[in-house]
mmCIF file of C-alpha atoms in Angstrom:
data_model
loop_
_atom_site.group_PDB
_atom_site.id
_atom_site.type_symbol
_atom_site.label_atom_id
_atom_site.label_comp_id
_atom_site.label_asym_id
_atom_site.label_seq_id
_atom_site.Cartn_x
_atom_site.Cartn_y
_atom_site.Cartn_z
ATOM 1 C CA MET A 1 -4.695 -24.330 6.789
ATOM 2 C CA PHE A 2 -5.001 -21.905 3.892
ATOM 3 C CA ASP A 3 -2.070 -19.927 2.569
ATOM 4 C CA PRO A 4 -2.664 -16.317 1.635
ATOM 5 C CA SER A 5 -4.712 -15.988 -1.534
ATOM 6 C CA ILE A 6 -3.655 -13.367 -4.043
ATOM 7 C CA THR A 7 -5.859 -11.996 -6.816
ATOM 8 C CA ASP A 8 -5.111 -9.304 -9.392
ATOM 9 C CA ARG A 9 -5.714 -6.510 -6.866
ATOM 10 C CA LEU A 10 -6.070 -8.192 -3.472
ATOM 11 C CA ILE A 11 -4.345 -10.244 -0.814
ATOM 12 C CA LEU A 12 -6.533 -12.381 1.456
ATOM 13 C CA LYS A 13 -4.727 -13.531 4.600
ATOM 14 C CA LEU A 14 -6.145 -15.258 7.642
ATOM 15 C CA SER A 15 -7.316 -12.558 10.046
ATOM 16 C CA THR A 16 -5.375 -11.932 13.219
ATOM 17 C CA GLU A 17 -6.075 -9.921 16.352
ATOM 18 C CA ASP A 18 -3.587 -7.336 14.989
ATOM 19 C CA ASP A 19 -5.929 -6.652 12.036
ATOM 20 C CA ILE A 20 -8.749 -5.553 14.357
ATOM 21 C CA LYS A 21 -7.368 -2.059 15.017
ATOM 22 C CA TYR A 22 -7.529 -1.359 11.249
ATOM 23 C CA LEU A 23 -10.909 -3.017 10.682
ATOM 24 C CA ALA A 24 -12.783 -1.637 13.716
ATOM 25 C CA PRO A 25 -13.090 2.005 12.580
ATOM 26 C CA MET A 26 -14.839 0.860 9.386
ATOM 27 C CA LEU A 27 -17.589 -0.761 11.488
ATOM 28 C CA LEU A 28 -18.604 2.583 12.983
ATOM 29 C CA ASP A 29 -20.135 3.403 9.584
ATOM 30 C CA GLU A 30 -23.802 2.379 9.326
ATOM 31 C CA ASN A 31 -23.365 1.862 5.574
ATOM 32 C CA VAL A 32 -21.075 -1.057 6.470
ATOM 33 C CA THR A 33 -23.104 -2.556 9.314
ATOM 34 C CA MET A 34 -26.680 -2.155 8.040
ATOM 35 C CA TYR A 35 -26.551 -5.550 6.292
ATOM 36 C CA LEU A 36 -23.662 -7.117 8.211
ATOM 37 C CA CYS A 37 -25.629 -9.179 10.681
ATOM 38 C CA GLU A 38 -29.318 -9.502 11.453
ATOM 39 C CA HIS A 39 -28.629 -8.538 15.094
ATOM 40 C CA VAL A 40 -26.347 -5.569 14.377
ATOM 41 C CA THR A 41 -27.564 -2.304 12.915
ATOM 42 C CA LYS A 42 -25.141 0.186 14.397
ATOM 43 C CA ILE A 43 -21.894 -0.247 16.275
ATOM 44 C CA PRO A 44 -21.476 2.861 18.457
ATOM 45 C CA THR A 45 -17.866 2.606 19.722
ATOM 46 C CA ILE A 46 -14.440 1.346 18.692
ATOM 47 C CA GLU A 47 -14.421 -0.945 21.747
ATOM 48 C CA ILE A 48 -17.661 -2.647 20.676
ATOM 49 C CA ALA A 49 -16.378 -2.907 17.087
ATOM 50 C CA GLU A 50 -13.165 -4.514 18.326
ATOM 51 C CA SER A 51 -15.113 -6.950 20.504
ATOM 52 C CA PHE A 52 -17.412 -7.829 17.582
ATOM 53 C CA LEU A 53 -14.438 -8.477 15.276
ATOM 54 C CA SER A 54 -12.669 -10.565 17.900
ATOM 55 C CA SER A 55 -15.792 -12.713 18.271
ATOM 56 C CA ILE A 56 -15.955 -13.140 14.465
ATOM 57 C CA ILE A 57 -12.332 -14.312 14.344
ATOM 58 C CA ASN A 58 -13.018 -16.777 17.162
ATOM 59 C CA TYR A 59 -16.378 -18.027 15.804
ATOM 60 C CA TYR A 60 -15.671 -18.520 12.107
ATOM 61 C CA GLN A 61 -13.507 -21.449 11.011
ATOM 62 C CA LEU A 62 -11.810 -19.339 8.318
ATOM 63 C CA VAL A 63 -11.723 -15.533 8.405
ATOM 64 C CA PHE A 64 -9.640 -13.609 5.903
ATOM 65 C CA THR A 65 -8.644 -9.967 6.056
ATOM 66 C CA ILE A 66 -8.906 -8.395 2.619
ATOM 67 C CA ARG A 67 -6.023 -6.088 1.653
ATOM 68 C CA ILE A 68 -5.229 -4.086 -1.453
ATOM 69 C CA LYS A 69 -2.195 -5.781 -2.986
ATOM 70 C CA GLU A 70 -0.489 -2.591 -4.132
ATOM 71 C CA THR A 71 -0.628 -0.803 -0.742
ATOM 72 C CA ASN A 72 -1.335 -3.600 1.796
ATOM 73 C CA GLU A 73 -4.251 -1.429 3.006
ATOM 74 C CA ILE A 74 -6.913 -3.388 4.922
ATOM 75 C CA ILE A 75 -10.370 -2.954 3.380
ATOM 76 C CA GLY A 76 -12.646 -5.639 4.904
ATOM 77 C CA GLN A 77 -13.159 -9.305 5.740
ATOM 78 C CA ILE A 78 -14.542 -12.522 4.334
ATOM 79 C CA GLY A 79 -15.290 -15.539 6.508
ATOM 80 C CA TYR A 80 -16.620 -19.080 6.360
ATOM 81 C CA CYS A 81 -18.299 -21.036 9.162
ATOM 82 C CA ASP A 82 -20.504 -24.009 9.928
ATOM 83 C CA ASP A 83 -24.121 -22.868 9.982
ATOM 84 C CA SER A 84 -26.445 -25.732 10.929
ATOM 85 C CA GLY A 85 -24.337 -28.300 9.093
ATOM 86 C CA GLN A 86 -23.653 -26.240 5.978
ATOM 87 C CA LEU A 87 -20.789 -23.967 4.970
ATOM 88 C CA SER A 88 -21.833 -20.324 5.188
ATOM 89 C CA ILE A 89 -20.055 -17.193 3.955
ATOM 90 C CA SER A 90 -20.011 -13.681 5.371
ATOM 91 C CA TYR A 91 -18.182 -10.676 3.975
ATOM 92 C CA TRP A 92 -18.018 -6.928 4.328
ATOM 93 C CA LEU A 93 -15.993 -4.007 2.994
ATOM 94 C CA GLY A 94 -15.430 -0.480 4.244
ATOM 95 C CA THR A 95 -17.695 2.027 2.497
ATOM 96 C CA LYS A 96 -15.000 3.613 0.351
ATOM 97 C CA TYR A 97 -14.098 0.176 -1.058
ATOM 98 C CA GLN A 98 -17.626 -0.879 -1.987
ATOM 99 C CA MET A 99 -18.878 -0.932 -5.590
ATOM 100 C CA LYS A 100 -15.356 -1.387 -7.000
ATOM 101 C CA GLY A 101 -15.490 -5.140 -7.634
ATOM 102 C CA TYR A 102 -13.353 -6.021 -4.597
ATOM 103 C CA ALA A 103 -15.999 -8.259 -2.986
ATOM 104 C CA SER A 104 -16.385 -10.271 -6.192
ATOM 105 C CA GLU A 105 -12.648 -10.533 -6.645
ATOM 106 C CA ALA A 106 -12.212 -11.720 -3.058
ATOM 107 C CA ALA A 107 -15.193 -14.064 -2.795
ATOM 108 C CA VAL A 108 -15.771 -15.886 -6.068
ATOM 109 C CA GLU A 109 -12.610 -17.973 -6.459
ATOM 110 C CA LEU A 110 -11.931 -18.247 -2.721
ATOM 111 C CA SER A 111 -15.452 -19.524 -2.024
ATOM 112 C CA TYR A 112 -15.104 -22.230 -4.645
ATOM 113 C CA ASN A 113 -11.761 -23.346 -3.197
ATOM 114 C CA VAL A 114 -12.992 -23.313 0.389
ATOM 115 C CA PHE A 115 -16.167 -25.266 -0.487
ATOM 116 C CA ILE A 116 -14.481 -27.882 -2.674
ATOM 117 C CA ASN A 117 -11.902 -28.533 0.066
ATOM 118 C CA SER A 118 -14.445 -28.647 2.886
ATOM 119 C CA LYS A 119 -16.420 -31.506 4.419
ATOM 120 C CA TYR A 120 -19.722 -29.791 3.560
ATOM 121 C CA ASP A 121 -22.206 -30.672 0.839
ATOM 122 C CA THR A 122 -24.111 -27.375 1.091
ATOM 123 C CA PHE A 123 -22.724 -23.870 0.660
ATOM 124 C CA SER A 124 -25.041 -21.123 1.892
ATOM 125 C CA ILE A 125 -24.941 -17.417 1.059
ATOM 126 C CA SER A 126 -27.327 -15.243 3.056
ATOM 127 C CA PHE A 127 -28.044 -11.624 2.247
ATOM 128 C CA HIS A 128 -30.668 -9.030 3.084
ATOM 129 C CA SER A 129 -33.278 -8.706 0.342
ATOM 130 C CA LYS A 130 -32.507 -4.968 -0.022
ATOM 131 C CA ASN A 131 -28.764 -5.562 -0.472
ATOM 132 C CA ILE A 132 -28.623 -5.758 -4.279
ATOM 133 C CA GLY A 133 -24.801 -5.931 -4.363
ATOM 134 C CA SER A 134 -24.746 -9.026 -2.162
ATOM 135 C CA ARG A 135 -27.507 -10.642 -4.218
ATOM 136 C CA LYS A 136 -25.461 -10.136 -7.402
ATOM 137 C CA LEU A 137 -22.333 -11.490 -5.718
ATOM 138 C CA ALA A 138 -24.199 -14.570 -4.466
ATOM 139 C CA TYR A 139 -25.231 -15.356 -8.027
ATOM 140 C CA LYS A 140 -21.700 -14.783 -9.345
ATOM 141 C CA ILE A 141 -20.358 -17.251 -6.802
ATOM 142 C CA GLY A 142 -23.125 -19.714 -7.696
ATOM 143 C CA GLU A 143 -22.509 -19.377 -11.440
ATOM 144 C CA LEU A 144 -18.800 -20.134 -11.038
ATOM 145 C CA MET A 145 -19.502 -23.157 -8.869
ATOM 146 C CA LEU A 146 -22.103 -24.531 -11.288
ATOM 147 C CA GLU A 147 -19.844 -23.873 -14.266
ATOM 148 C CA ARG A 148 -17.103 -25.945 -12.663
ATOM 149 C CA ASN A 149 -19.460 -28.608 -11.262
ATOM 150 C CA PRO A 150 -22.593 -28.943 -13.435
ATOM 151 C CA LYS A 151 -23.952 -31.712 -11.179
ATOM 152 C CA TRP A 152 -24.404 -29.206 -8.349
ATOM 153 C CA ILE A 153 -27.713 -27.383 -7.942
ATOM 154 C CA VAL A 154 -28.741 -23.972 -6.612
ATOM 155 C CA LYS A 155 -31.661 -23.606 -4.258
ATOM 156 C CA ASP A 156 -33.070 -20.110 -3.715
ATOM 157 C CA LYS A 157 -35.014 -19.160 -0.621
ATOM 158 C CA GLU A 158 -37.107 -15.994 -0.535
ATOM 159 C CA ASP A 159 -37.918 -14.031 2.608
ATOM 160 C CA GLN A 160 -36.731 -10.852 4.377
ATOM 161 C CA ILE A 161 -33.258 -12.399 4.520
ATOM 162 C CA THR A 162 -32.607 -14.187 1.265
ATOM 163 C CA GLU A 163 -30.488 -17.279 1.061
ATOM 164 C CA CYS A 164 -28.894 -19.030 -1.869
ATOM 165 C CA GLU A 165 -27.642 -22.579 -1.325
ATOM 166 C CA ILE A 166 -25.347 -24.565 -3.574
ATOM 167 C CA LEU A 167 -25.738 -28.296 -3.126
ATOM 168 C CA ASP A 168 -23.263 -31.018 -4.058
#
């Protein structure tokens, strides 16, 4: 099991059902959900948001709630799961926390640590082709992993949903 991870500005703790009441209102914002999942475009009610978050916590092997260290304010989630035999990452932040470097700070080091300590030989990052921020973050994560493990390779896939895989 992972202990809480602390960065310069963030605390990443394993998500609990108690976190849902703070996370759910952020999912009512289409700016958050438009790239969240290929099957979700808009979440219309708090109840559906809560149900969606509960299913994420139950589906993903590791789901972390992202908090601002200084205030303990919950700002989003990052999770890792088995996706067809490879380790896959998913993350999202509330709109007012986007474009501030929080996703990079949360995902880059944590992703390396999760992957290196996992049973997987492929790490997959999927993002919508129009989501430039996620594309940049995928490459940041990949660059760190390749810097630390030059024998690894990156495989790009191009389509409506873009995928970057890091192979050991």
